[in-house]
Amino acid sequence: QRRVHGGESIETRARFLLEVVDACVAEIGADRVGIRLSPFVTYNAAFWEDPVRDVAYVATELAKRKIVFVHIERRDLMNPADTRDVTSEFKKHFSGLIISNIKFDREEAEKYIDEGHADAIAFGVPFMYNPDLVRRFVENRPERNPQPENPLASAYGDMSKPRVEYNDHPFLE
């Protein structure tokens, strides 16, 4: 049984993550291993004490293992006031491919890649509101983006009311 408590070192808190990565690398090879990191998520009391500091350690350790990519949430989706960006810090220590996400529009994503902060951008919430997001990007059409305080609750709907499903959002004509 594993218990990790706040106040423990990043080395202790990252041990399980790195053991899993090591097992995957041993089984299938580093050239087939990637990982997703969510340093701002606090679901189920999971947390990183200092996401910006802690990603430097994790990035350095993952770089030693030469895994193919890391998909990392750059900031806190549920706290728009927190604008800290961990992807840029991660990139300083990791030479593999980096996929970033959270609160990108097309223009910002292109700029972020052009400036070398990430190699690719993943769009999650925008696809919930725009099932034809790629077409909107190609045709330079506006996105449907309600910008609710809680984008996930808005996308999935209030469970006490009739739900709006992914395909209920309108496609371009």
PDB file of C-alpha atoms in Angstrom:
ATOM      1  CA  GLN A   1       0.000   0.000   0.000  1.00  0.00           C
ATOM      2  CA  ARG A   2       1.395   3.376  -1.027  1.00  0.00           C
ATOM      3  CA  ARG A   3       0.860   6.610   0.859  1.00  0.00           C
ATOM      4  CA  VAL A   4       2.365   9.932  -0.152  1.00  0.00           C
ATOM      5  CA  HIS A   5       1.722  12.987   1.929  1.00  0.00           C
ATOM      6  CA  GLY A   6       2.240  16.666   1.260  1.00  0.00           C
ATOM      7  CA  GLY A   7       5.623  17.994   2.298  1.00  0.00           C
ATOM      8  CA  GLU A   8       7.524  15.036   0.897  1.00  0.00           C
ATOM      9  CA  SER A   9      10.236  15.732  -1.638  1.00  0.00           C
ATOM     10  CA  ILE A  10       9.495  15.789  -5.356  1.00  0.00           C
ATOM     11  CA  GLU A  11      11.846  12.811  -5.675  1.00  0.00           C
ATOM     12  CA  THR A  12       9.609  10.799  -3.357  1.00  0.00           C
ATOM     13  CA  ARG A  13       6.379  12.008  -4.933  1.00  0.00           C
ATOM     14  CA  ALA A  14       7.643  11.302  -8.484  1.00  0.00           C
ATOM     15  CA  ARG A  15       9.012   7.852  -7.686  1.00  0.00           C
ATOM     16  CA  PHE A  16       5.861   5.932  -8.664  1.00  0.00           C
ATOM     17  CA  LEU A  17       5.522   7.860 -11.936  1.00  0.00           C
ATOM     18  CA  LEU A  18       9.143   7.138 -12.845  1.00  0.00           C
ATOM     19  CA  GLU A  19       8.857   3.467 -11.864  1.00  0.00           C
ATOM     20  CA  VAL A  20       5.868   3.084 -14.204  1.00  0.00           C
ATOM     21  CA  VAL A  21       7.739   4.839 -17.030  1.00  0.00           C
ATOM     22  CA  ASP A  22      10.774   2.603 -16.425  1.00  0.00           C
ATOM     23  CA  ALA A  23       8.581  -0.516 -16.586  1.00  0.00           C
ATOM     24  CA  CYS A  24       7.010   0.639 -19.858  1.00  0.00           C
ATOM     25  CA  VAL A  25      10.398   1.471 -21.361  1.00  0.00           C
ATOM     26  CA  ALA A  26      11.732  -1.951 -20.331  1.00  0.00           C
ATOM     27  CA  GLU A  27       8.732  -3.705 -21.871  1.00  0.00           C
ATOM     28  CA  ILE A  28       8.234  -1.848 -25.169  1.00  0.00           C
ATOM     29  CA  GLY A  29      11.156   0.555 -25.561  1.00  0.00           C
ATOM     30  CA  ALA A  30      11.488   4.283 -24.938  1.00  0.00           C
ATOM     31  CA  ASP A  31      10.660   5.020 -28.583  1.00  0.00           C
ATOM     32  CA  ARG A  32       7.091   3.842 -27.902  1.00  0.00           C
ATOM     33  CA  VAL A  33       6.448   5.533 -24.542  1.00  0.00           C
ATOM     34  CA  GLY A  34       4.721   8.838 -23.937  1.00  0.00           C
ATOM     35  CA  ILE A  35       3.001  10.250 -20.895  1.00  0.00           C
ATOM     36  CA  ARG A  36       0.433  12.870 -19.961  1.00  0.00           C
ATOM     37  CA  LEU A  37       1.086  15.140 -17.005  1.00  0.00           C
ATOM     38  CA  SER A  38      -1.456  17.366 -15.313  1.00  0.00           C
ATOM     39  CA  PRO A  39       0.490  19.361 -12.736  1.00  0.00           C
ATOM     40  CA  PHE A  40      -2.415  21.617 -11.790  1.00  0.00           C
ATOM     41  CA  VAL A  41      -5.106  18.978 -11.323  1.00  0.00           C
ATOM     42  CA  THR A  42      -6.296  18.613  -7.748  1.00  0.00           C
ATOM     43  CA  TYR A  43      -8.885  15.891  -8.367  1.00  0.00           C
ATOM     44  CA  ASN A  44      -8.904  13.201  -5.654  1.00  0.00           C
ATOM     45  CA  ALA A  45      -6.489  15.309  -3.589  1.00  0.00           C
ATOM     46  CA  ALA A  46      -3.720  14.837  -6.153  1.00  0.00           C
ATOM     47  CA  PHE A  47      -1.500  17.878  -6.304  1.00  0.00           C
ATOM     48  CA  TRP A  48       1.947  19.168  -7.121  1.00  0.00           C
ATOM     49  CA  GLU A  49       3.204  21.414  -4.347  1.00  0.00           C
ATOM     50  CA  ASP A  50       4.915  23.815  -6.756  1.00  0.00           C
ATOM     51  CA  PRO A  51       4.082  22.847 -10.335  1.00  0.00           C
ATOM     52  CA  VAL A  52       6.677  25.108 -11.975  1.00  0.00           C
ATOM     53  CA  ARG A  53       9.517  23.869  -9.752  1.00  0.00           C
ATOM     54  CA  ASP A  54       8.379  20.245  -9.753  1.00  0.00           C
ATOM     55  CA  VAL A  55       8.100  19.904 -13.540  1.00  0.00           C
ATOM     56  CA  ALA A  56      11.805  20.739 -13.861  1.00  0.00           C
ATOM     57  CA  TYR A  57      12.691  17.638 -11.831  1.00  0.00           C
ATOM     58  CA  VAL A  58      10.183  15.395 -13.626  1.00  0.00           C
ATOM     59  CA  ALA A  59      11.272  16.696 -17.052  1.00  0.00           C
ATOM     60  CA  THR A  60      14.926  16.036 -16.262  1.00  0.00           C
ATOM     61  CA  GLU A  61      14.149  12.493 -15.138  1.00  0.00           C
ATOM     62  CA  LEU A  62      11.959  11.754 -18.177  1.00  0.00           C
ATOM     63  CA  ALA A  63      14.680  13.145 -20.479  1.00  0.00           C
ATOM     64  CA  LYS A  64      17.125  10.596 -19.025  1.00  0.00           C
ATOM     65  CA  ARG A  65      14.701   7.861 -20.073  1.00  0.00           C
ATOM     66  CA  LYS A  66      14.458   9.238 -23.639  1.00  0.00           C
ATOM     67  CA  ILE A  67      10.700   8.716 -23.944  1.00  0.00           C
ATOM     68  CA  VAL A  68       9.087   9.962 -27.152  1.00  0.00           C
ATOM     69  CA  PHE A  69       6.694  12.596 -25.857  1.00  0.00           C
ATOM     70  CA  VAL A  70       5.071  14.301 -22.937  1.00  0.00           C
ATOM     71  CA  HIS A  71       1.555  15.734 -23.150  1.00  0.00           C
ATOM     72  CA  ILE A  72       1.360  18.385 -20.454  1.00  0.00           C
ATOM     73  CA  GLU A  73      -1.373  20.725 -19.268  1.00  0.00           C
ATOM     74  CA  ARG A  74       0.249  24.140 -19.331  1.00  0.00           C
ATOM     75  CA  ARG A  75      -1.976  25.773 -16.713  1.00  0.00           C
ATOM     76  CA  ASP A  76      -4.940  25.295 -14.417  1.00  0.00           C
ATOM     77  CA  LEU A  77      -8.149  24.865 -16.440  1.00  0.00           C
ATOM     78  CA  MET A  78     -10.371  25.449 -13.443  1.00  0.00           C
ATOM     79  CA  ASN A  79      -8.551  28.549 -12.168  1.00  0.00           C
ATOM     80  CA  PRO A  80      -8.282  31.147 -14.964  1.00  0.00           C
ATOM     81  CA  ALA A  81      -6.600  33.621 -12.601  1.00  0.00           C
ATOM     82  CA  ASP A  82      -3.581  31.305 -12.352  1.00  0.00           C
ATOM     83  CA  THR A  83      -1.643  32.046 -15.535  1.00  0.00           C
ATOM     84  CA  ARG A  84       1.544  30.186 -14.652  1.00  0.00           C
ATOM     85  CA  ASP A  85       2.695  28.157 -17.655  1.00  0.00           C
ATOM     86  CA  VAL A  86       4.650  24.977 -16.934  1.00  0.00           C
ATOM     87  CA  THR A  87       5.223  23.873 -20.528  1.00  0.00           C
ATOM     88  CA  SER A  88       7.998  26.389 -21.138  1.00  0.00           C
ATOM     89  CA  GLU A  89       9.781  25.260 -17.965  1.00  0.00           C
ATOM     90  CA  PHE A  90       9.348  21.626 -18.948  1.00  0.00           C
ATOM     91  CA  LYS A  91      10.815  22.264 -22.409  1.00  0.00           C
ATOM     92  CA  LYS A  92      14.042  23.587 -20.837  1.00  0.00           C
ATOM     93  CA  HIS A  93      14.730  20.136 -19.381  1.00  0.00           C
ATOM     94  CA  PHE A  94      13.165  17.686 -21.859  1.00  0.00           C
ATOM     95  CA  SER A  95      14.339  17.100 -25.416  1.00  0.00           C
ATOM     96  CA  GLY A  96      11.505  14.851 -26.612  1.00  0.00           C
ATOM     97  CA  LEU A  97       8.296  16.017 -28.234  1.00  0.00           C
ATOM     98  CA  ILE A  98       6.037  18.167 -26.101  1.00  0.00           C
ATOM     99  CA  ILE A  99       2.299  18.437 -26.625  1.00  0.00           C
ATOM    100  CA  SER A 100       0.658  21.191 -24.601  1.00  0.00           C
ATOM    101  CA  ASN A 101      -2.963  22.096 -24.008  1.00  0.00           C
ATOM    102  CA  ILE A 102      -5.397  24.178 -21.933  1.00  0.00           C
ATOM    103  CA  LYS A 103      -6.988  27.391 -23.172  1.00  0.00           C
ATOM    104  CA  PHE A 104      -5.482  27.709 -26.648  1.00  0.00           C
ATOM    105  CA  ASP A 105      -7.168  29.239 -29.652  1.00  0.00           C
ATOM    106  CA  ARG A 106      -5.748  28.712 -33.126  1.00  0.00           C
ATOM    107  CA  GLU A 107      -3.666  31.899 -33.238  1.00  0.00           C
ATOM    108  CA  GLU A 108      -2.136  31.394 -29.810  1.00  0.00           C
ATOM    109  CA  ALA A 109      -1.384  27.738 -30.595  1.00  0.00           C
ATOM    110  CA  GLU A 110       0.471  28.676 -33.777  1.00  0.00           C
ATOM    111  CA  LYS A 111       2.468  31.361 -31.955  1.00  0.00           C
ATOM    112  CA  TYR A 112       3.258  29.005 -29.059  1.00  0.00           C
ATOM    113  CA  ILE A 113       4.687  26.429 -31.473  1.00  0.00           C
ATOM    114  CA  ASP A 114       6.530  29.050 -33.547  1.00  0.00           C
ATOM    115  CA  GLU A 115       8.184  30.387 -30.376  1.00  0.00           C
ATOM    116  CA  GLY A 116       9.376  26.861 -29.501  1.00  0.00           C
ATOM    117  CA  HIS A 117       7.371  26.342 -26.309  1.00  0.00           C
ATOM    118  CA  ALA A 118       5.828  23.096 -27.606  1.00  0.00           C
ATOM    119  CA  ASP A 119       5.892  20.856 -30.663  1.00  0.00           C
ATOM    120  CA  ALA A 120       2.129  20.402 -30.905  1.00  0.00           C
ATOM    121  CA  ILE A 121      -1.060  21.630 -29.260  1.00  0.00           C
ATOM    122  CA  ALA A 122      -3.978  19.434 -28.195  1.00  0.00           C
ATOM    123  CA  PHE A 123      -7.454  20.917 -28.217  1.00  0.00           C
ATOM    124  CA  GLY A 124      -9.918  19.363 -25.771  1.00  0.00           C
ATOM    125  CA  VAL A 125     -12.689  21.706 -24.685  1.00  0.00           C
ATOM    126  CA  PRO A 126     -12.788  23.516 -28.076  1.00  0.00           C
ATOM    127  CA  PHE A 127     -13.695  20.180 -29.726  1.00  0.00           C
ATOM    128  CA  MET A 128     -16.619  19.795 -27.314  1.00  0.00           C
ATOM    129  CA  TYR A 129     -18.166  23.008 -28.611  1.00  0.00           C
ATOM    130  CA  ASN A 130     -16.905  22.634 -32.187  1.00  0.00           C
ATOM    131  CA  PRO A 131     -17.175  19.095 -33.525  1.00  0.00           C
ATOM    132  CA  ASP A 132     -15.890  20.565 -36.806  1.00  0.00           C
ATOM    133  CA  LEU A 133     -12.950  22.411 -35.212  1.00  0.00           C
ATOM    134  CA  VAL A 134     -10.418  21.372 -37.850  1.00  0.00           C
ATOM    135  CA  ARG A 135     -12.663  22.685 -40.621  1.00  0.00           C
ATOM    136  CA  ARG A 136     -13.105  25.970 -38.724  1.00  0.00           C
ATOM    137  CA  PHE A 137      -9.310  26.292 -38.461  1.00  0.00           C
ATOM    138  CA  VAL A 138      -8.710  25.478 -42.146  1.00  0.00           C
ATOM    139  CA  GLU A 139     -11.410  27.893 -43.320  1.00  0.00           C
ATOM    140  CA  ASN A 140     -10.413  30.535 -40.752  1.00  0.00           C
ATOM    141  CA  ARG A 141     -13.942  30.510 -39.333  1.00  0.00           C
ATOM    142  CA  PRO A 142     -14.838  31.542 -35.779  1.00  0.00           C
ATOM    143  CA  GLU A 143     -15.070  28.964 -33.032  1.00  0.00           C
ATOM    144  CA  ARG A 144     -18.090  28.521 -30.831  1.00  0.00           C
ATOM    145  CA  ASN A 145     -16.606  29.238 -27.424  1.00  0.00           C
ATOM    146  CA  PRO A 146     -18.978  30.203 -24.645  1.00  0.00           C
ATOM    147  CA  GLN A 147     -16.103  30.793 -22.176  1.00  0.00           C
ATOM    148  CA  PRO A 148     -18.046  29.626 -19.144  1.00  0.00           C
ATOM    149  CA  GLU A 149     -16.539  29.819 -15.678  1.00  0.00           C
ATOM    150  CA  ASN A 150     -16.460  26.039 -15.597  1.00  0.00           C
ATOM    151  CA  PRO A 151     -15.978  24.896 -19.201  1.00  0.00           C
ATOM    152  CA  LEU A 152     -16.273  21.201 -18.408  1.00  0.00           C
ATOM    153  CA  ALA A 153     -19.550  21.554 -16.512  1.00  0.00           C
ATOM    154  CA  SER A 154     -20.920  23.680 -19.328  1.00  0.00           C
ATOM    155  CA  ALA A 155     -19.770  21.205 -21.965  1.00  0.00           C
ATOM    156  CA  TYR A 156     -21.146  18.172 -20.160  1.00  0.00           C
ATOM    157  CA  GLY A 157     -24.201  19.980 -18.867  1.00  0.00           C
ATOM    158  CA  ASP A 158     -25.979  20.187 -15.548  1.00  0.00           C
ATOM    159  CA  MET A 159     -26.786  16.577 -14.739  1.00  0.00           C
ATOM    160  CA  SER A 160     -30.140  17.583 -13.228  1.00  0.00           C
ATOM    161  CA  LYS A 161     -31.269  18.995 -16.586  1.00  0.00           C
ATOM    162  CA  PRO A 162     -31.441  17.551 -20.098  1.00  0.00           C
ATOM    163  CA  ARG A 163     -27.873  17.190 -21.287  1.00  0.00           C
ATOM    164  CA  VAL A 164     -26.310  18.790 -24.313  1.00  0.00           C
ATOM    165  CA  GLU A 165     -24.233  16.087 -25.961  1.00  0.00           C
ATOM    166  CA  TYR A 166     -21.109  16.508 -28.072  1.00  0.00           C
ATOM    167  CA  ASN A 167     -22.986  16.111 -31.356  1.00  0.00           C
ATOM    168  CA  ASP A 168     -25.704  18.540 -30.270  1.00  0.00           C
ATOM    169  CA  HIS A 169     -23.373  21.462 -30.902  1.00  0.00           C
ATOM    170  CA  PRO A 170     -23.960  22.849 -34.411  1.00  0.00           C
ATOM    171  CA  PHE A 171     -21.665  22.182 -37.343  1.00  0.00           C
ATOM    172  CA  LEU A 172     -20.861  24.861 -39.903  1.00  0.00           C
ATOM    173  CA  GLU A 173     -23.348  25.076 -42.761  1.00  0.00           C
TER     174      GLU A 173
END
